[in-house]
C-alpha cells in the first residue's frame, strides 16, 4: 500500500492549447525565461515543452489545437512565485515588452501580485509572498512605482484589517495540522 503523505502527490506541470505555437513559445521563453526542453509532433498536434527547473522536463507544455472561436477559457490563471518585489518589477517589464496586456498590480495581503494576459488571453499571475496571512479572497491595487518598503507597508496595513491576521509561519503550522488530519481521513 502506498503511504499518502504531503510529498506523495505534488503538482508538476500544466498544458495549454494555443493558436500560434511559435508566438506563444517565444513569449514564454522571452518574457518569463523558460527554456525549451523538447518539441515535436504527436499525430496532428505540435508540442513545445518548457521548464525553468532542470529537475522538471517540463512545467509548461504548449499544444496546437486551440479552437479559434473559443468562447471561454476554463483555466483561471497560471501563477508563478518570485522572491521579491524587484524581481516582480523586472518580470512585469519583460511581460509588457513581449506583448502581455491587461497589466494590474495588486495585493492579496499575503502576497503582492502582478496579473496580466499573455498574447492569446491566458491570465498569468506573478507574485511574491509576504510574511503574513489574512483571509482570502482579497484584492486591492498597489503602486509598484513606490519603494519596496511602501508597497509592503500598504500590503501589511490591508492584511491587518482582517480579524485572522497572523504570521505566515503561524498560518503554515495551522494548515499543516489540518492537512495531516485530512491525510488520515
PDB file of C-alpha atoms in Angstrom:
ATOM      1  CA  UNK A   1       0.000   0.000   0.000  1.00  0.00           C
ATOM      2  CA  UNK A   2       1.279   3.478  -0.888  1.00  0.00           C
ATOM      3  CA  UNK A   3       1.635   5.810   2.079  1.00  0.00           C
ATOM      4  CA  UNK A   4      -0.290   9.029   1.429  1.00  0.00           C
ATOM      5  CA  UNK A   5       1.953  11.859   2.634  1.00  0.00           C
ATOM      6  CA  UNK A   6       2.071  15.513   1.544  1.00  0.00           C
ATOM      7  CA  UNK A   7       5.040  14.655  -0.691  1.00  0.00           C
ATOM      8  CA  UNK A   8       3.332  11.658  -2.348  1.00  0.00           C
ATOM      9  CA  UNK A   9       1.230  13.961  -4.539  1.00  0.00           C
ATOM     10  CA  UNK A  10       2.845  17.089  -5.969  1.00  0.00           C
ATOM     11  CA  UNK A  11       1.767  19.413  -8.741  1.00  0.00           C
ATOM     12  CA  UNK A  12       4.131  19.104 -11.714  1.00  0.00           C
ATOM     13  CA  UNK A  13       3.015  20.922 -14.872  1.00  0.00           C
ATOM     14  CA  UNK A  14       0.207  22.383 -16.934  1.00  0.00           C
ATOM     15  CA  UNK A  15      -0.567  22.181 -20.629  1.00  0.00           C
ATOM     16  CA  UNK A  16      -2.217  24.888 -22.701  1.00  0.00           C
ATOM     17  CA  UNK A  17      -3.787  24.640 -26.119  1.00  0.00           C
ATOM     18  CA  UNK A  18      -2.614  27.559 -28.263  1.00  0.00           C
ATOM     19  CA  UNK A  19      -3.427  29.020 -31.653  1.00  0.00           C
ATOM     20  CA  UNK A  20       0.021  30.353 -32.643  1.00  0.00           C
ATOM     21  CA  UNK A  21       2.601  27.920 -31.240  1.00  0.00           C
ATOM     22  CA  UNK A  22       5.782  29.783 -32.327  1.00  0.00           C
ATOM     23  CA  UNK A  23       4.487  33.102 -30.961  1.00  0.00           C
ATOM     24  CA  UNK A  24       3.417  31.604 -27.643  1.00  0.00           C
ATOM     25  CA  UNK A  25       6.665  29.642 -27.209  1.00  0.00           C
ATOM     26  CA  UNK A  26       8.657  32.806 -27.921  1.00  0.00           C
ATOM     27  CA  UNK A  27       6.535  34.776 -25.400  1.00  0.00           C
ATOM     28  CA  UNK A  28       7.140  32.322 -22.548  1.00  0.00           C
ATOM     29  CA  UNK A  29      10.829  31.942 -23.401  1.00  0.00           C
ATOM     30  CA  UNK A  30      11.437  35.702 -23.657  1.00  0.00           C
ATOM     31  CA  UNK A  31       9.051  37.152 -21.060  1.00  0.00           C
ATOM     32  CA  UNK A  32       9.390  34.510 -18.350  1.00  0.00           C
ATOM     33  CA  UNK A  33      12.741  32.990 -19.387  1.00  0.00           C
ATOM     34  CA  UNK A  34      11.527  29.427 -19.803  1.00  0.00           C
ATOM     35  CA  UNK A  35      13.892  27.039 -21.570  1.00  0.00           C
ATOM     36  CA  UNK A  36      12.586  24.826 -24.345  1.00  0.00           C
ATOM     37  CA  UNK A  37      13.430  21.269 -23.348  1.00  0.00           C
ATOM     38  CA  UNK A  38      11.773  19.462 -26.261  1.00  0.00           C
ATOM     39  CA  UNK A  39       9.411  19.923 -29.192  1.00  0.00           C
ATOM     40  CA  UNK A  40       7.724  17.616 -31.631  1.00  0.00           C
ATOM     41  CA  UNK A  41       4.592  16.233 -33.147  1.00  0.00           C
ATOM     42  CA  UNK A  42       2.167  13.818 -31.569  1.00  0.00           C
ATOM     43  CA  UNK A  43      -0.020  12.903 -34.512  1.00  0.00           C
ATOM     44  CA  UNK A  44      -1.529  16.156 -35.766  1.00  0.00           C
ATOM     45  CA  UNK A  45      -0.692  18.041 -32.546  1.00  0.00           C
ATOM     46  CA  UNK A  46       2.549  20.019 -32.307  1.00  0.00           C
ATOM     47  CA  UNK A  47       4.036  20.343 -28.817  1.00  0.00           C
ATOM     48  CA  UNK A  48       6.635  22.589 -27.170  1.00  0.00           C
ATOM     49  CA  UNK A  49       7.885  21.637 -23.700  1.00  0.00           C
ATOM     50  CA  UNK A  50       9.173  24.431 -21.436  1.00  0.00           C
ATOM     51  CA  UNK A  51      10.792  24.468 -18.000  1.00  0.00           C
ATOM     52  CA  UNK A  52      12.647  26.740 -15.575  1.00  0.00           C
ATOM     53  CA  UNK A  53      13.728  23.830 -13.348  1.00  0.00           C
ATOM     54  CA  UNK A  54      16.337  21.303 -14.512  1.00  0.00           C
ATOM     55  CA  UNK A  55      14.648  18.649 -12.345  1.00  0.00           C
ATOM     56  CA  UNK A  56      11.446  19.012 -14.377  1.00  0.00           C
ATOM     57  CA  UNK A  57      11.382  18.018 -18.051  1.00  0.00           C
ATOM     58  CA  UNK A  58       8.540  20.492 -18.446  1.00  0.00           C
ATOM     59  CA  UNK A  59       6.493  22.768 -16.246  1.00  0.00           C
ATOM     60  CA  UNK A  60       4.514  24.133 -19.166  1.00  0.00           C
ATOM     61  CA  UNK A  61       3.599  22.370 -22.392  1.00  0.00           C
ATOM     62  CA  UNK A  62       2.083  24.272 -25.307  1.00  0.00           C
ATOM     63  CA  UNK A  63      -0.012  22.311 -27.775  1.00  0.00           C
ATOM     64  CA  UNK A  64      -1.610  23.292 -31.066  1.00  0.00           C
ATOM     65  CA  UNK A  65      -5.330  22.832 -31.431  1.00  0.00           C
ATOM     66  CA  UNK A  66      -6.925  25.712 -29.566  1.00  0.00           C
ATOM     67  CA  UNK A  67     -10.230  26.490 -31.317  1.00  0.00           C
ATOM     68  CA  UNK A  68     -10.303  29.953 -32.880  1.00  0.00           C
ATOM     69  CA  UNK A  69     -13.822  30.588 -31.621  1.00  0.00           C
ATOM     70  CA  UNK A  70     -13.194  29.531 -28.019  1.00  0.00           C
ATOM     71  CA  UNK A  71     -15.806  31.458 -26.039  1.00  0.00           C
ATOM     72  CA  UNK A  72     -14.441  30.742 -22.581  1.00  0.00           C
ATOM     73  CA  UNK A  73     -11.079  29.656 -21.171  1.00  0.00           C
ATOM     74  CA  UNK A  74     -11.542  27.261 -18.251  1.00  0.00           C
ATOM     75  CA  UNK A  75      -8.017  27.978 -16.948  1.00  0.00           C
ATOM     76  CA  UNK A  76      -8.497  30.840 -14.488  1.00  0.00           C
ATOM     77  CA  UNK A  77      -4.793  31.670 -14.182  1.00  0.00           C
ATOM     78  CA  UNK A  78      -1.248  30.319 -14.198  1.00  0.00           C
ATOM     79  CA  UNK A  79       0.739  31.610 -11.224  1.00  0.00           C
ATOM     80  CA  UNK A  80       4.490  31.978 -10.761  1.00  0.00           C
ATOM     81  CA  UNK A  81       6.272  32.813  -7.481  1.00  0.00           C
ATOM     82  CA  UNK A  82       9.166  35.292  -7.405  1.00  0.00           C
ATOM     83  CA  UNK A  83      11.416  36.030  -4.407  1.00  0.00           C
ATOM     84  CA  UNK A  84      10.972  39.799  -4.058  1.00  0.00           C
ATOM     85  CA  UNK A  85       9.413  42.997  -5.384  1.00  0.00           C
ATOM     86  CA  UNK A  86      12.450  43.867  -7.514  1.00  0.00           C
ATOM     87  CA  UNK A  87      12.133  40.581  -9.395  1.00  0.00           C
ATOM     88  CA  UNK A  88       8.386  41.134  -9.701  1.00  0.00           C
ATOM     89  CA  UNK A  89       9.057  44.508 -11.357  1.00  0.00           C
ATOM     90  CA  UNK A  90      11.645  43.001 -13.726  1.00  0.00           C
ATOM     91  CA  UNK A  91       9.238  40.315 -14.924  1.00  0.00           C
ATOM     92  CA  UNK A  92       6.397  42.855 -15.216  1.00  0.00           C
ATOM     93  CA  UNK A  93       8.580  44.935 -17.530  1.00  0.00           C
ATOM     94  CA  UNK A  94       9.587  41.877 -19.589  1.00  0.00           C
ATOM     95  CA  UNK A  95       5.989  40.767 -19.884  1.00  0.00           C
ATOM     96  CA  UNK A  96       4.967  44.172 -21.203  1.00  0.00           C
ATOM     97  CA  UNK A  97       7.881  44.208 -23.675  1.00  0.00           C
ATOM     98  CA  UNK A  98       6.811  40.793 -25.007  1.00  0.00           C
ATOM     99  CA  UNK A  99       3.172  41.666 -25.569  1.00  0.00           C
ATOM    100  CA  UNK A 100       1.369  40.941 -22.302  1.00  0.00           C
ATOM    101  CA  UNK A 101      -1.676  43.131 -21.747  1.00  0.00           C
ATOM    102  CA  UNK A 102      -4.288  43.975 -19.077  1.00  0.00           C
ATOM    103  CA  UNK A 103      -1.492  44.503 -16.508  1.00  0.00           C
ATOM    104  CA  UNK A 104      -2.649  45.016 -12.925  1.00  0.00           C
ATOM    105  CA  UNK A 105      -0.568  45.225  -9.707  1.00  0.00           C
ATOM    106  CA  UNK A 106      -2.435  44.213  -6.564  1.00  0.00           C
ATOM    107  CA  UNK A 107      -2.023  42.849  -3.061  1.00  0.00           C
ATOM    108  CA  UNK A 108      -3.832  39.877  -1.605  1.00  0.00           C
ATOM    109  CA  UNK A 109      -2.388  40.803   1.807  1.00  0.00           C
ATOM    110  CA  UNK A 110      -0.490  37.518   1.876  1.00  0.00           C
ATOM    111  CA  UNK A 111       1.142  38.317  -1.489  1.00  0.00           C
ATOM    112  CA  UNK A 112       1.939  41.166  -3.860  1.00  0.00           C
ATOM    113  CA  UNK A 113       0.984  40.221  -7.409  1.00  0.00           C
ATOM    114  CA  UNK A 114       1.062  41.325 -10.999  1.00  0.00           C
ATOM    115  CA  UNK A 115      -1.723  39.971 -13.196  1.00  0.00           C
ATOM    116  CA  UNK A 116      -1.743  40.150 -16.983  1.00  0.00           C
ATOM    117  CA  UNK A 117      -2.810  38.285 -20.101  1.00  0.00           C
ATOM    118  CA  UNK A 118      -0.437  36.501 -22.461  1.00  0.00           C
ATOM    119  CA  UNK A 119      -0.781  37.135 -26.220  1.00  0.00           C
ATOM    120  CA  UNK A 120      -3.647  34.626 -26.507  1.00  0.00           C
ATOM    121  CA  UNK A 121      -5.508  35.914 -23.462  1.00  0.00           C
ATOM    122  CA  UNK A 122      -4.475  33.379 -20.812  1.00  0.00           C
ATOM    123  CA  UNK A 123      -4.282  35.065 -17.410  1.00  0.00           C
ATOM    124  CA  UNK A 124      -0.918  34.980 -15.645  1.00  0.00           C
ATOM    125  CA  UNK A 125      -0.071  35.918 -12.090  1.00  0.00           C
ATOM    126  CA  UNK A 126       3.431  36.616 -10.850  1.00  0.00           C
ATOM    127  CA  UNK A 127       3.603  37.050  -7.096  1.00  0.00           C
ATOM    128  CA  UNK A 128       5.852  37.326  -4.088  1.00  0.00           C
ATOM    129  CA  UNK A 129       4.756  36.036  -0.700  1.00  0.00           C
ATOM    130  CA  UNK A 130       4.523  38.450   2.208  1.00  0.00           C
ATOM    131  CA  UNK A 131       5.453  37.319   5.737  1.00  0.00           C
ATOM    132  CA  UNK A 132       1.828  37.291   6.928  1.00  0.00           C
ATOM    133  CA  UNK A 133      -1.553  35.728   6.313  1.00  0.00           C
ATOM    134  CA  UNK A 134      -5.048  37.178   6.081  1.00  0.00           C
ATOM    135  CA  UNK A 135      -8.362  35.765   4.867  1.00  0.00           C
ATOM    136  CA  UNK A 136      -8.949  35.371   1.160  1.00  0.00           C
ATOM    137  CA  UNK A 137     -10.213  36.442  -1.258  1.00  0.00           C
ATOM    138  CA  UNK A 138      -8.700  39.898  -1.062  1.00  0.00           C
ATOM    139  CA  UNK A 139      -7.602  42.083  -3.950  1.00  0.00           C
ATOM    140  CA  UNK A 140      -6.579  45.735  -3.657  1.00  0.00           C
ATOM    141  CA  UNK A 141      -4.389  47.771  -6.016  1.00  0.00           C
ATOM    142  CA  UNK A 142      -0.778  48.647  -5.230  1.00  0.00           C
ATOM    143  CA  UNK A 143       1.601  51.020  -6.975  1.00  0.00           C
ATOM    144  CA  UNK A 144       4.820  49.197  -7.883  1.00  0.00           C
ATOM    145  CA  UNK A 145       6.477  52.513  -8.740  1.00  0.00           C
ATOM    146  CA  UNK A 146       6.645  53.119  -4.973  1.00  0.00           C
ATOM    147  CA  UNK A 147       9.686  51.914  -2.975  1.00  0.00           C
ATOM    148  CA  UNK A 148       9.576  48.304  -1.741  1.00  0.00           C
ATOM    149  CA  UNK A 149       9.001  49.407   1.865  1.00  0.00           C
ATOM    150  CA  UNK A 150       5.942  51.457   0.862  1.00  0.00           C
ATOM    151  CA  UNK A 151       4.432  48.605  -1.164  1.00  0.00           C
ATOM    152  CA  UNK A 152       4.972  46.125   1.682  1.00  0.00           C
ATOM    153  CA  UNK A 153       3.655  48.567   4.300  1.00  0.00           C
ATOM    154  CA  UNK A 154       0.466  49.013   2.255  1.00  0.00           C
ATOM    155  CA  UNK A 155       0.058  45.252   1.860  1.00  0.00           C
ATOM    156  CA  UNK A 156       0.542  44.724   5.593  1.00  0.00           C
ATOM    157  CA  UNK A 157      -1.872  47.529   6.538  1.00  0.00           C
ATOM    158  CA  UNK A 158      -4.520  45.975   4.294  1.00  0.00           C
ATOM    159  CA  UNK A 159      -3.897  42.494   5.716  1.00  0.00           C
ATOM    160  CA  UNK A 160      -4.119  43.759   9.315  1.00  0.00           C
ATOM    161  CA  UNK A 161      -7.690  44.936   8.728  1.00  0.00           C
ATOM    162  CA  UNK A 162      -8.823  41.316   8.820  1.00  0.00           C
ATOM    163  CA  UNK A 163      -9.541  39.526  12.119  1.00  0.00           C
ATOM    164  CA  UNK A 164      -7.499  36.394  11.333  1.00  0.00           C
ATOM    165  CA  UNK A 165      -4.283  38.315  10.504  1.00  0.00           C
ATOM    166  CA  UNK A 166      -1.242  36.283  11.618  1.00  0.00           C
ATOM    167  CA  UNK A 167       2.304  35.495  10.588  1.00  0.00           C
ATOM    168  CA  UNK A 168       2.808  33.201   7.615  1.00  0.00           C
ATOM    169  CA  UNK A 169       4.623  30.767   9.951  1.00  0.00           C
ATOM    170  CA  UNK A 170       1.585  30.568  12.265  1.00  0.00           C
ATOM    171  CA  UNK A 171      -0.737  30.018   9.327  1.00  0.00           C
ATOM    172  CA  UNK A 172       1.532  27.334   7.827  1.00  0.00           C
ATOM    173  CA  UNK A 173       1.630  25.451  11.137  1.00  0.00           C
ATOM    174  CA  UNK A 174      -2.166  25.567  11.365  1.00  0.00           C
ATOM    175  CA  UNK A 175      -2.626  24.383   7.782  1.00  0.00           C
ATOM    176  CA  UNK A 176      -0.012  21.621   8.225  1.00  0.00           C
ATOM    177  CA  UNK A 177      -2.010  20.303  11.194  1.00  0.00           C
ATOM    178  CA  UNK A 178      -5.249  20.379   9.143  1.00  0.00           C
ATOM    179  CA  UNK A 179      -3.532  18.661   6.206  1.00  0.00           C
ATOM    180  CA  UNK A 180      -2.306  15.859   8.483  1.00  0.00           C
ATOM    181  CA  UNK A 181      -5.898  15.324   9.628  1.00  0.00           C
ATOM    182  CA  UNK A 182      -7.107  15.310   6.011  1.00  0.00           C
ATOM    183  CA  UNK A 183      -4.398  12.792   5.012  1.00  0.00           C
ATOM    184  CA  UNK A 184      -5.638  10.418   7.721  1.00  0.00           C
ATOM    185  CA  UNK A 185      -9.288  10.798   6.664  1.00  0.00           C
TER     186      UNK A 185
END
